[in-house]
PDB file of C-alpha atoms in Angstrom:
ATOM      1  CA  MET A 808      20.954 193.786 105.259  1.00  0.00           C
ATOM      2  CA  PRO A 809      24.251 192.926 104.436  1.00  0.00           C
ATOM      3  CA  GLN A 810      25.019 192.147 107.485  1.00  0.00           C
ATOM      4  CA  LEU A 811      22.201 190.211 108.617  1.00  0.00           C
ATOM      5  CA  LYS A 812      23.290 188.213 105.388  1.00  0.00           C
ATOM      6  CA  LEU A 813      27.069 187.250 106.089  1.00  0.00           C
ATOM      7  CA  ILE A 814      26.586 186.583 110.071  1.00  0.00           C
ATOM      8  CA  PHE A 815      23.407 183.627 107.919  1.00  0.00           C
ATOM      9  CA  ILE A 816      26.238 182.473 106.190  1.00  0.00           C
ATOM     10  CA  VAL A 817      28.905 182.267 108.315  1.00  0.00           C
ATOM     11  CA  ALA A 818      26.769 180.284 110.947  1.00  0.00           C
ATOM     12  CA  LEU A 819      24.980 178.083 108.324  1.00  0.00           C
ATOM     13  CA  LEU A 820      28.826 177.491 106.727  1.00  0.00           C
ATOM     14  CA  PHE A 821      29.642 176.533 110.714  1.00  0.00           C
ATOM     15  CA  ALA A 822      27.027 174.489 111.406  1.00  0.00           C
ATOM     16  CA  SER A 823      27.548 172.282 107.815  1.00  0.00           C
ATOM     17  CA  THR A 824      31.197 172.230 109.033  1.00  0.00           C
ATOM     18  CA  VAL A 825      30.303 170.893 112.467  1.00  0.00           C
ATOM     19  CA  ALA A 826      27.814 167.877 111.120  1.00  0.00           C
ATOM     20  CA  CYS A 827      30.373 167.198 108.772  1.00  0.00           C
ATOM     21  CA  PHE A 828      32.597 166.370 111.590  1.00  0.00           C
ATOM     22  CA  SER A 829      29.961 165.786 114.222  1.00  0.00           C
ATOM     23  CA  GLN A 830      30.026 161.740 115.130  1.00  0.00           C
ATOM     24  CA  ASP A 831      29.382 159.156 118.151  1.00  0.00           C
ATOM     25  CA  ARG A 832      32.308 158.200 120.269  1.00  0.00           C
ATOM     26  CA  LEU A 833      32.883 155.198 122.109  1.00  0.00           C
ATOM     27  CA  ILE A 834      35.576 155.009 124.752  1.00  0.00           C
ATOM     28  CA  THR A 835      36.612 151.147 125.992  1.00  0.00           C
ATOM     29  CA  VAL A 836      37.483 150.148 129.430  1.00  0.00           C
ATOM     30  CA  ASN A 837      41.172 150.215 127.758  1.00  0.00           C
ATOM     31  CA  LYS A 838      41.183 153.651 127.174  1.00  0.00           C
ATOM     32  CA  ASP A 839      40.688 152.967 123.315  1.00  0.00           C
ATOM     33  CA  THR A 840      38.488 155.557 121.334  1.00  0.00           C
ATOM     34  CA  ILE A 841      36.423 154.652 118.540  1.00  0.00           C
ATOM     35  CA  TYR A 842      34.979 157.265 116.425  1.00  0.00           C
ATOM     36  CA  CYS A 843      31.775 155.746 115.218  1.00  0.00           C
ATOM     37  CA  LYS A 844      27.896 155.986 114.657  1.00  0.00           C
ATOM     38  CA  ILE A 845      26.042 154.437 117.317  1.00  0.00           C
ATOM     39  CA  GLU A 846      23.197 152.276 115.611  1.00  0.00           C
ATOM     40  CA  ARG A 847      21.703 150.692 119.184  1.00  0.00           C
ATOM     41  CA  ILE A 848      21.987 148.159 121.552  1.00  0.00           C
ATOM     42  CA  ASP A 849      21.743 144.703 120.283  1.00  0.00           C
ATOM     43  CA  GLY A 850      21.192 142.620 123.417  1.00  0.00           C
ATOM     44  CA  GLN A 851      24.946 142.489 124.818  1.00  0.00           C
ATOM     45  CA  TYR A 852      26.804 144.419 122.350  1.00  0.00           C
ATOM     46  CA  VAL A 853      27.027 148.049 121.254  1.00  0.00           C
ATOM     47  CA  VAL A 854      26.483 148.514 117.491  1.00  0.00           C
ATOM     48  CA  PHE A 855      28.229 151.195 115.177  1.00  0.00           C
ATOM     49  CA  THR A 856      28.965 151.808 111.663  1.00  0.00           C
ATOM     50  CA  GLN A 857      32.367 153.995 110.775  1.00  0.00           C
ATOM     51  CA  ASN A 858      32.971 155.837 107.527  1.00  0.00           C
ATOM     52  CA  GLY A 859      29.411 156.701 106.435  1.00  0.00           C
ATOM     53  CA  ASP A 860      29.327 152.987 105.570  1.00  0.00           C
ATOM     54  CA  ARG A 861      25.689 152.223 107.186  1.00  0.00           C
ATOM     55  CA  GLU A 862      25.765 148.525 105.690  1.00  0.00           C
ATOM     56  CA  HIS A 863      28.760 147.132 107.606  1.00  0.00           C
ATOM     57  CA  GLN A 864      27.815 146.940 111.283  1.00  0.00           C
ATOM     58  CA  LYS A 865      30.480 146.304 114.273  1.00  0.00           C
ATOM     59  CA  LYS A 866      29.505 145.672 117.382  1.00  0.00           C
ATOM     60  CA  ILE A 867      31.196 145.649 120.752  1.00  0.00           C
ATOM     61  CA  ALA A 868      30.362 143.798 123.878  1.00  0.00           C
ATOM     62  CA  TYR A 869      28.501 146.429 126.471  1.00  0.00           C
ATOM     63  CA  GLU A 870      30.684 145.615 129.313  1.00  0.00           C
ATOM     64  CA  LEU A 871      33.586 146.609 127.715  1.00  0.00           C
ATOM     65  CA  VAL A 872      32.774 150.492 127.086  1.00  0.00           C
ATOM     66  CA  ASN A 873      33.667 153.257 129.254  1.00  0.00           C
ATOM     67  CA  ASP A 874      31.732 155.800 128.133  1.00  0.00           C
ATOM     68  CA  ILE A 875      29.988 157.307 125.216  1.00  0.00           C
ATOM     69  CA  SER A 876      29.683 160.820 123.558  1.00  0.00           C
ATOM     70  CA  LYS A 877      27.154 161.158 120.924  1.00  0.00           C
ATOM     71  CA  ASP A 878      27.841 163.588 117.936  1.00  0.00           C
ATOM     72  CA  TYR A 879      31.296 164.792 119.001  1.00  0.00           C
ATOM     73  CA  ALA A 880      32.598 167.171 117.143  1.00  0.00           C
ATOM     74  CA  ARG A 881      36.198 165.122 116.154  1.00  0.00           C
ATOM     75  CA  LYS A 882      38.096 168.089 113.924  1.00  0.00           C
ATOM     76  CA  THR A 883      36.744 171.372 116.200  1.00  0.00           C
ATOM     77  CA  GLY A 884      37.436 169.678 119.773  1.00  0.00           C
ATOM     78  CA  PHE A 885      33.603 170.595 120.515  1.00  0.00           C
ATOM     79  CA  ALA A 886      31.680 167.726 122.331  1.00  0.00           C
ATOM     80  CA  PRO A 887      29.084 167.509 124.974  1.00  0.00           C
ATOM     81  CA  ALA A 888      29.922 165.859 128.841  1.00  0.00           C
ATOM     82  CA  PRO A 889      30.640 162.389 128.251  1.00  0.00           C
ATOM     83  CA  HIS A 890      27.399 159.411 128.853  1.00  0.00           C
ATOM     84  CA  THR A 891      27.512 156.087 130.421  1.00  0.00           C
ATOM     85  CA  PRO A 892      26.054 153.324 128.475  1.00  0.00           C
ATOM     86  CA  ASP A 893      22.946 153.428 130.607  1.00  0.00           C
ATOM     87  CA  ALA A 894      22.325 157.450 129.559  1.00  0.00           C
ATOM     88  CA  PHE A 895      22.305 156.948 126.356  1.00  0.00           C
ATOM     89  CA  THR A 896      20.127 154.125 125.462  1.00  0.00           C
ATOM     90  CA  GLY A 897      19.646 152.332 128.996  1.00  0.00           C
ATOM     91  CA  LYS A 898      20.796 148.862 129.746  1.00  0.00           C
ATOM     92  CA  PRO A 899      21.204 145.860 127.331  1.00  0.00           C
ATOM     93  CA  ASN A 900      18.927 142.412 127.413  1.00  0.00           C
ATOM     94  CA  LYS A 901      20.516 139.850 129.575  1.00  0.00           C
ATOM     95  CA  LEU A 902      23.441 142.020 131.160  1.00  0.00           C
ATOM     96  CA  VAL A 903      23.444 140.972 134.741  1.00  0.00           C
ATOM     97  CA  ASN A 904      22.472 137.097 133.651  1.00  0.00           C
ATOM     98  CA  ASN A 905      25.764 136.551 130.972  1.00  0.00           C
ATOM     99  CA  ASN A 906      27.643 135.609 134.215  1.00  0.00           C
ATOM    100  CA  LYS A 907      25.397 132.748 134.745  1.00  0.00           C
ATOM    101  CA  GLY A 908      25.668 129.367 133.354  1.00  0.00           C
ATOM    102  CA  PHE A 909      27.297 125.737 132.803  1.00  0.00           C
ATOM    103  CA  MET A 910      30.869 125.084 132.472  1.00  0.00           C
ATOM    104  CA  LEU A 911      32.079 121.477 131.190  1.00  0.00           C
ATOM    105  CA  GLY A 912      35.658 120.226 131.448  1.00  0.00           C
ATOM    106  CA  ILE A 913      37.818 117.679 131.379  1.00  0.00           C
ATOM    107  CA  GLY A 914      42.085 116.631 132.256  1.00  0.00           C
ATOM    108  CA  ALA A 915      45.010 115.099 133.061  1.00  0.00           C
ATOM    109  CA  GLY A 916      48.125 114.618 134.562  1.00  0.00           C
ATOM    110  CA  PHE A 917      50.221 113.343 137.721  1.00  0.00           C
ATOM    111  CA  SER A 918      49.651 112.412 140.813  1.00  0.00           C
ATOM    112  CA  TYR A 919      51.581 111.695 143.538  1.00  0.00           C
ATOM    113  CA  ARG A 920      50.903 109.736 146.931  1.00  0.00           C
ATOM    114  CA  LEU A 921      52.018 111.668 149.953  1.00  0.00           C
ATOM    115  CA  ALA A 922      52.066 109.118 152.771  1.00  0.00           C
ATOM    116  CA  PRO A 923      55.954 108.376 154.049  1.00  0.00           C
ATOM    117  CA  VAL A 924      56.426 104.580 153.408  1.00  0.00           C
ATOM    118  CA  ASN A 925      57.139 101.921 156.509  1.00  0.00           C
ATOM    119  CA  PRO A 926      61.240 102.196 157.509  1.00  0.00           C
ATOM    120  CA  ASN A 927      60.755  99.213 159.062  1.00  0.00           C
ATOM    121  CA  MET A 928      59.694  97.086 155.718  1.00  0.00           C
ATOM    122  CA  PRO A 929      62.409  95.391 153.709  1.00  0.00           C
ATOM    123  CA  LYS A 930      64.210  97.765 151.392  1.00  0.00           C
ATOM    124  CA  GLU A 931      62.865  95.808 147.836  1.00  0.00           C
ATOM    125  CA  LEU A 932      59.607  96.343 149.511  1.00  0.00           C
ATOM    126  CA  GLN A 933      60.055  99.844 150.009  1.00  0.00           C
ATOM    127  CA  ASP A 934      61.335 100.646 146.250  1.00  0.00           C
ATOM    128  CA  TYR A 935      58.029  98.852 145.074  1.00  0.00           C
ATOM    129  CA  ILE A 936      56.282 100.981 146.788  1.00  0.00           C
ATOM    130  CA  ARG A 937      57.864 104.110 146.141  1.00  0.00           C
ATOM    131  CA  LYS A 938      57.340 103.141 142.465  1.00  0.00           C
ATOM    132  CA  LEU A 939      53.339 103.144 143.404  1.00  0.00           C
ATOM    133  CA  LYS A 940      53.101 106.540 144.579  1.00  0.00           C
ATOM    134  CA  SER A 941      53.512 107.958 141.307  1.00  0.00           C
ATOM    135  CA  GLY A 942      50.615 107.867 138.698  1.00  0.00           C
ATOM    136  CA  PHE A 943      48.107 109.618 136.305  1.00  0.00           C
ATOM    137  CA  THR A 944      44.720 110.968 137.043  1.00  0.00           C
ATOM    138  CA  ILE A 945      41.858 112.348 134.741  1.00  0.00           C
ATOM    139  CA  LYS A 946      39.201 114.595 135.368  1.00  0.00           C
ATOM    140  CA  VAL A 947      35.866 115.780 134.893  1.00  0.00           C
ATOM    141  CA  ASP A 948      33.967 118.580 136.422  1.00  0.00           C
ATOM    142  CA  ALA A 949      30.555 120.062 136.105  1.00  0.00           C
ATOM    143  CA  ASP A 950      29.384 122.990 137.766  1.00  0.00           C
ATOM    144  CA  TYR A 951      26.787 125.892 137.581  1.00  0.00           C
ATOM    145  CA  PHE A 952      27.560 129.807 137.958  1.00  0.00           C
ATOM    146  CA  PHE A 953      24.978 131.055 139.521  1.00  0.00           C
ATOM    147  CA  GLY A 954      27.018 135.091 139.153  1.00  0.00           C
ATOM    148  CA  LYS A 955      30.301 136.095 138.368  1.00  0.00           C
ATOM    149  CA  PHE A 956      31.721 135.158 141.576  1.00  0.00           C
ATOM    150  CA  PHE A 957      30.415 131.549 142.803  1.00  0.00           C
ATOM    151  CA  GLY A 958      29.226 128.260 141.300  1.00  0.00           C
ATOM    152  CA  MET A 959      28.262 124.164 142.649  1.00  0.00           C
ATOM    153  CA  GLY A 960      28.166 121.322 140.905  1.00  0.00           C
ATOM    154  CA  VAL A 961      29.980 117.860 140.342  1.00  0.00           C
ATOM    155  CA  LYS A 962      33.787 116.412 140.189  1.00  0.00           C
ATOM    156  CA  TYR A 963      34.596 113.014 139.133  1.00  0.00           C
ATOM    157  CA  ALA A 964      38.768 112.262 139.321  1.00  0.00           C
ATOM    158  CA  PHE A 965      39.812 108.719 138.367  1.00  0.00           C
ATOM    159  CA  SER A 966      43.703 108.436 139.537  1.00  0.00           C
ATOM    160  CA  HIS A 967      45.535 104.950 139.047  1.00  0.00           C
ATOM    161  CA  ALA A 968      49.093 103.616 140.134  1.00  0.00           C
ATOM    162  CA  GLN A 969      50.908 100.295 139.460  1.00  0.00           C
ATOM    163  CA  ASN A 970      54.062  98.494 139.241  1.00  0.00           C
ATOM    164  CA  LYS A 971      55.096  95.092 138.437  1.00  0.00           C
ATOM    165  CA  GLN A 972      58.164  92.668 139.820  1.00  0.00           C
ATOM    166  CA  GLN A 973      58.682  89.042 139.167  1.00  0.00           C
ATOM    167  CA  ASP A 974      60.173  85.888 141.016  1.00  0.00           C
ATOM    168  CA  ILE A 975      59.543  86.836 144.581  1.00  0.00           C
ATOM    169  CA  TYR A 976      59.143  83.967 146.910  1.00  0.00           C
ATOM    170  CA  PHE A 977      56.170  83.716 148.478  1.00  0.00           C
ATOM    171  CA  THR A 978      55.131  81.790 151.617  1.00  0.00           C
ATOM    172  CA  PHE A 979      51.239  80.959 152.257  1.00  0.00           C
ATOM    173  CA  GLN A 980      49.437  80.985 155.656  1.00  0.00           C
ATOM    174  CA  ASN A 981      48.698  77.398 154.457  1.00  0.00           C
ATOM    175  CA  GLY A 982      52.233  76.285 154.497  1.00  0.00           C
ATOM    176  CA  THR A 983      52.949  76.439 150.735  1.00  0.00           C
ATOM    177  CA  SER A 984      55.871  78.237 149.223  1.00  0.00           C
ATOM    178  CA  ARG A 985      56.688  79.117 145.650  1.00  0.00           C
ATOM    179  CA  ILE A 986      57.880  81.866 143.289  1.00  0.00           C
ATOM    180  CA  GLY A 987      55.541  83.944 141.223  1.00  0.00           C
ATOM    181  CA  THR A 988      54.940  87.874 140.282  1.00  0.00           C
ATOM    182  CA  LEU A 989      53.700  90.696 142.526  1.00  0.00           C
ATOM    183  CA  ALA A 990      51.825  93.351 141.316  1.00  0.00           C
ATOM    184  CA  ASP A 991      49.516  96.206 142.157  1.00  0.00           C
ATOM    185  CA  ARG A 992      46.855  98.028 139.758  1.00  0.00           C
ATOM    186  CA  ILE A 993      45.840 100.315 142.353  1.00  0.00           C
ATOM    187  CA  SER A 994      42.454 102.675 140.798  1.00  0.00           C
ATOM    188  CA  ILE A 995      40.813 105.393 142.815  1.00  0.00           C
ATOM    189  CA  HIS A 996      37.531 106.460 141.914  1.00  0.00           C
ATOM    190  CA  THR A 997      36.124 109.611 143.395  1.00  0.00           C
ATOM    191  CA  ILE A 998      33.138 111.557 143.005  1.00  0.00           C
ATOM    192  CA  GLY A 999      32.027 114.202 145.000  1.00  0.00           C
ATOM    193  CA  LEU A1000      30.030 118.020 145.392  1.00  0.00           C
ATOM    194  CA  HIS A1001      32.236 120.812 144.436  1.00  0.00           C
ATOM    195  CA  LEU A1002      31.675 124.413 145.179  1.00  0.00           C
ATOM    196  CA  THR A1003      34.315 126.985 143.647  1.00  0.00           C
ATOM    197  CA  ALA A1004      34.534 130.307 143.363  1.00  0.00           C
ATOM    198  CA  ARG A1005      35.587 132.610 140.005  1.00  0.00           C
ATOM    199  CA  PHE A1006      37.486 135.563 139.777  1.00  0.00           C
ATOM    200  CA  ARG A1007      38.199 136.722 136.006  1.00  0.00           C
ATOM    201  CA  ASN A1008      40.094 139.758 134.509  1.00  0.00           C
ATOM    202  CA  ARG A1009      38.650 142.531 133.051  1.00  0.00           C
ATOM    203  CA  ASN A1010      38.059 141.364 129.800  1.00  0.00           C
ATOM    204  CA  ASN A1011      37.205 138.026 130.556  1.00  0.00           C
ATOM    205  CA  THR A1012      40.760 136.001 129.107  1.00  0.00           C
ATOM    206  CA  PHE A1013      41.733 134.878 132.571  1.00  0.00           C
ATOM    207  CA  HIS A1014      40.224 133.021 135.428  1.00  0.00           C
ATOM    208  CA  PHE A1015      41.192 131.807 138.758  1.00  0.00           C
ATOM    209  CA  LEU A1016      39.080 129.112 140.456  1.00  0.00           C
ATOM    210  CA  PRO A1017      39.819 128.081 144.248  1.00  0.00           C
ATOM    211  CA  GLY A1018      37.084 125.314 145.182  1.00  0.00           C
ATOM    212  CA  LEU A1019      36.571 122.395 147.700  1.00  0.00           C
ATOM    213  CA  SER A1020      34.620 119.133 146.905  1.00  0.00           C
ATOM    214  CA  ALA A1021      34.112 116.441 149.572  1.00  0.00           C
ATOM    215  CA  GLY A1022      32.347 112.883 148.443  1.00  0.00           C
ATOM    216  CA  TYR A1023      33.418 109.584 148.311  1.00  0.00           C
ATOM    217  CA  SER A1024      36.697 107.506 147.060  1.00  0.00           C
ATOM    218  CA  ALA A1025      36.573 103.767 145.698  1.00  0.00           C
ATOM    219  CA  TYR A1026      39.515 102.208 146.132  1.00  0.00           C
ATOM    220  CA  VAL A1027      40.385  98.792 144.002  1.00  0.00           C
ATOM    221  CA  ASN A1028      43.344  96.687 143.687  1.00  0.00           C
ATOM    222  CA  ASN A1029      43.458  94.489 141.007  1.00  0.00           C
ATOM    223  CA  GLY A1030      46.712  92.621 142.026  1.00  0.00           C
ATOM    224  CA  LEU A1031      49.490  89.484 142.016  1.00  0.00           C
ATOM    225  CA  LEU A1032      50.587  87.803 144.860  1.00  0.00           C
ATOM    226  CA  ALA A1033      51.441  84.706 142.735  1.00  0.00           C
ATOM    227  CA  ASP A1034      47.854  84.563 142.432  1.00  0.00           C
ATOM    228  CA  PRO A1035      45.599  87.105 141.557  1.00  0.00           C
ATOM    229  CA  ILE A1036      44.409  88.990 144.231  1.00  0.00           C
ATOM    230  CA  LYS A1037      41.549  91.674 144.344  1.00  0.00           C
ATOM    231  CA  ILE A1038      41.061  94.400 147.509  1.00  0.00           C
ATOM    232  CA  THR A1039      38.723  97.013 147.549  1.00  0.00           C
ATOM    233  CA  SER A1040      37.769  99.559 149.816  1.00  0.00           C
ATOM    234  CA  GLY A1041      36.565 103.052 150.353  1.00  0.00           C
ATOM    235  CA  THR A1042      36.458 106.340 152.309  1.00  0.00           C
ATOM    236  CA  PHE A1043      35.059 110.119 152.712  1.00  0.00           C
ATOM    237  CA  ASN A1044      37.159 112.137 150.486  1.00  0.00           C
ATOM    238  CA  LEU A1045      37.698 115.975 151.028  1.00  0.00           C
ATOM    239  CA  THR A1046      39.661 117.627 147.984  1.00  0.00           C
ATOM    240  CA  ALA A1047      40.938 121.153 147.732  1.00  0.00           C
ATOM    241  CA  HIS A1048      41.162 122.799 144.049  1.00  0.00           C
ATOM    242  CA  LEU A1049      43.107 125.872 142.440  1.00  0.00           C
ATOM    243  CA  SER A1050      42.624 125.996 138.899  1.00  0.00           C
ATOM    244  CA  MET A1051      43.398 128.974 135.884  1.00  0.00           C
ATOM    245  CA  ASP A1052      41.534 129.699 132.723  1.00  0.00           C
ATOM    246  CA  PHE A1053      43.196 131.273 129.892  1.00  0.00           C
ATOM    247  CA  ALA A1054      40.991 131.904 126.738  1.00  0.00           C
ATOM    248  CA  LEU A1055      41.118 130.236 123.676  1.00  0.00           C
ATOM    249  CA  SER A1056      37.521 131.438 122.279  1.00  0.00           C
ATOM    250  CA  LYS A1057      34.935 132.735 123.231  1.00  0.00           C
ATOM    251  CA  ASN A1058      33.840 129.909 125.246  1.00  0.00           C
ATOM    252  CA  VAL A1059      36.554 127.595 125.017  1.00  0.00           C
ATOM    253  CA  PHE A1060      39.705 127.920 128.142  1.00  0.00           C
ATOM    254  CA  LEU A1061      42.961 125.827 128.534  1.00  0.00           C
ATOM    255  CA  VAL A1062      43.084 124.966 131.987  1.00  0.00           C
ATOM    256  CA  ALA A1063      45.979 124.418 134.544  1.00  0.00           C
ATOM    257  CA  GLY A1064      45.509 123.078 138.503  1.00  0.00           C
ATOM    258  CA  VAL A1065      46.372 121.326 141.268  1.00  0.00           C
ATOM    259  CA  ASP A1066      44.760 119.383 143.906  1.00  0.00           C
ATOM    260  CA  LEU A1067      45.048 118.027 147.484  1.00  0.00           C
ATOM    261  CA  ALA A1068      43.285 115.093 148.335  1.00  0.00           C
ATOM    262  CA  THR A1069      42.888 113.527 151.246  1.00  0.00           C
ATOM    263  CA  GLY A1070      41.051 109.976 152.318  1.00  0.00           C
ATOM    264  CA  MET A1071      41.983 107.277 154.880  1.00  0.00           C
ATOM    265  CA  LEU A1072      41.001 103.723 154.814  1.00  0.00           C
ATOM    266  CA  ASN A1073      40.618 101.632 157.633  1.00  0.00           C
ATOM    267  CA  TYR A1074      39.736  98.035 155.965  1.00  0.00           C
ATOM    268  CA  TYR A1075      40.328  95.985 153.169  1.00  0.00           C
ATOM    269  CA  ASN A1076      37.715  93.323 151.292  1.00  0.00           C
ATOM    270  CA  VAL A1077      40.061  90.674 149.900  1.00  0.00           C
ATOM    271  CA  ASP A1078      39.280  88.161 147.418  1.00  0.00           C
ATOM    272  CA  PHE A1079      42.178  85.690 147.228  1.00  0.00           C
ATOM    273  CA  GLN A1080      42.328  82.017 146.131  1.00  0.00           C
ATOM    274  CA  GLY A1081      38.589  81.806 145.910  1.00  0.00           C
ATOM    275  CA  GLN A1082      38.655  83.396 149.846  1.00  0.00           C
ATOM    276  CA  SER A1083      36.828  86.680 150.272  1.00  0.00           C
ATOM    277  CA  GLU A1084      36.908  88.189 154.060  1.00  0.00           C
ATOM    278  CA  ARG A1085      37.386  91.867 155.792  1.00  0.00           C
ATOM    279  CA  VAL A1086      40.471  92.881 156.939  1.00  0.00           C
ATOM    280  CA  PRO A1087      40.192  95.868 159.548  1.00  0.00           C
ATOM    281  CA  LEU A1088      43.317  98.267 159.937  1.00  0.00           C
ATOM    282  CA  GLU A1089      44.390  99.397 162.703  1.00  0.00           C
ATOM    283  CA  ASN A1090      45.715 102.654 163.262  1.00  0.00           C
ATOM    284  CA  ASN A1091      49.314 102.433 162.033  1.00  0.00           C
ATOM    285  CA  ASP A1092      48.387 100.324 159.292  1.00  0.00           C
ATOM    286  CA  ARG A1093      45.625 102.851 157.328  1.00  0.00           C
ATOM    287  CA  ASP A1094      46.387 102.692 153.888  1.00  0.00           C
ATOM    288  CA  ASN A1095      46.640 106.870 153.834  1.00  0.00           C
ATOM    289  CA  LEU A1096      45.205 108.258 149.996  1.00  0.00           C
ATOM    290  CA  THR A1097      46.485 112.057 150.237  1.00  0.00           C
ATOM    291  CA  ARG A1098      47.774 112.773 147.159  1.00  0.00           C
ATOM    292  CA  ILE A1099      49.101 116.068 145.433  1.00  0.00           C
ATOM    293  CA  GLU A1100      47.885 116.199 141.654  1.00  0.00           C
ATOM    294  CA  LEU A1101      49.343 118.625 138.713  1.00  0.00           C
ATOM    295  CA  TRP A1102      47.249 118.350 135.772  1.00  0.00           C
ATOM    296  CA  ALA A1103      45.626 120.603 132.392  1.00  0.00           C
ATOM    297  CA  GLY A1104      42.735 120.429 130.028  1.00  0.00           C
ATOM    298  CA  VAL A1105      40.075 122.182 128.584  1.00  0.00           C
ATOM    299  CA  ARG A1106      36.781 123.938 129.476  1.00  0.00           C
ATOM    300  CA  TYR A1107      33.959 124.811 127.889  1.00  0.00           C
ATOM    301  CA  TYR A1108      31.657 127.834 129.201  1.00  0.00           C
ATOM    302  CA  PHE A1109      28.233 127.245 127.258  1.00  0.00           C
ATOM    303  CA  PRO A1110      26.579 130.568 125.620  1.00  0.00           C
ATOM    304  CA  LYS A1111      25.598 132.287 128.702  1.00  0.00           C
ATOM    305  CA  ALA A1112      29.259 132.752 129.682  1.00  0.00           C
ATOM    306  CA  PRO A1113      30.210 136.654 128.963  1.00  0.00           C
ATOM    307  CA  ALA A1114      31.687 137.030 125.727  1.00  0.00           C
ATOM    308  CA  VAL A1115      35.316 136.946 125.485  1.00  0.00           C
ATOM    309  CA  LYS A1116      36.890 140.168 123.442  1.00  0.00           C
ATOM    310  CA  LYS A1117      39.706 142.488 124.023  1.00  0.00           C
ATOM    311  CA  GLY A1118      38.379 145.107 121.557  1.00  0.00           C
ATOM    312  CA  TYR A1119      35.392 145.413 119.480  1.00  0.00           C
ATOM    313  CA  TYR A1120      35.125 143.410 116.585  1.00  0.00           C
ATOM    314  CA  ASP A1121      33.194 142.934 113.300  1.00  0.00           C
TER     315      ASP A1121
END
């Protein structure tokens, strides 16, 4: 009988020791270990408490949890086999849909037209045109992502370049001549349907997005040939996009990108000195709009975007 009492007391002490040190364990995708009491799955998060403080609840994004051990005896080293989060509580709400959602972005940068200058032009005119090759660009894009990897939307780009030179001697078709100002203020408005892919790191703090858009480019040049002149045109546009997102917060990303835009004008609509005419451009005279654009900006991913977290948070 005393032996049975002793065995009972030892077993009771062992059970209470295990109970004191027994707790749950979360192992993250970064191999960090969190000792805690798991309370529940709440939406996209695992909610837990630590150090016996059941009032102060913390949470970790579900997708950052690699496995879960229930009742892990930290001091004794005793633990059941680790479980995946699914085995513990089942999938959280909207786990599949959290890759879907809208993205809105805006950016600005440098634009440079790649077409070479005609070497047969006078040197002064070549220098003038070279300065028109450089300008600035403003971009706005709106996309909807159907899942983790692919999205579709609309992209708008505004590109502008200008140059001016005074005291130019002009001779006009009607035989008159005068000294005046030569000026070009060229604006290109491009809008198109945009298809994009998205590749991101595990913590969703970095995105790489290649894309392609097709649409229409409207060309407007409000210039001076001593008198005001307006030249308009339009053409089909095809643009290749590469951009990278860097997380600033859960939904806001800094973006840097490079675009290669194409287009070829084969006519001009010219308004000059009260007359309007359409001027066709032959093969060698076509205006090549091909340009490379380097830009930076911000993108906002609406709340259905995956949570951006490097670890757990309160």
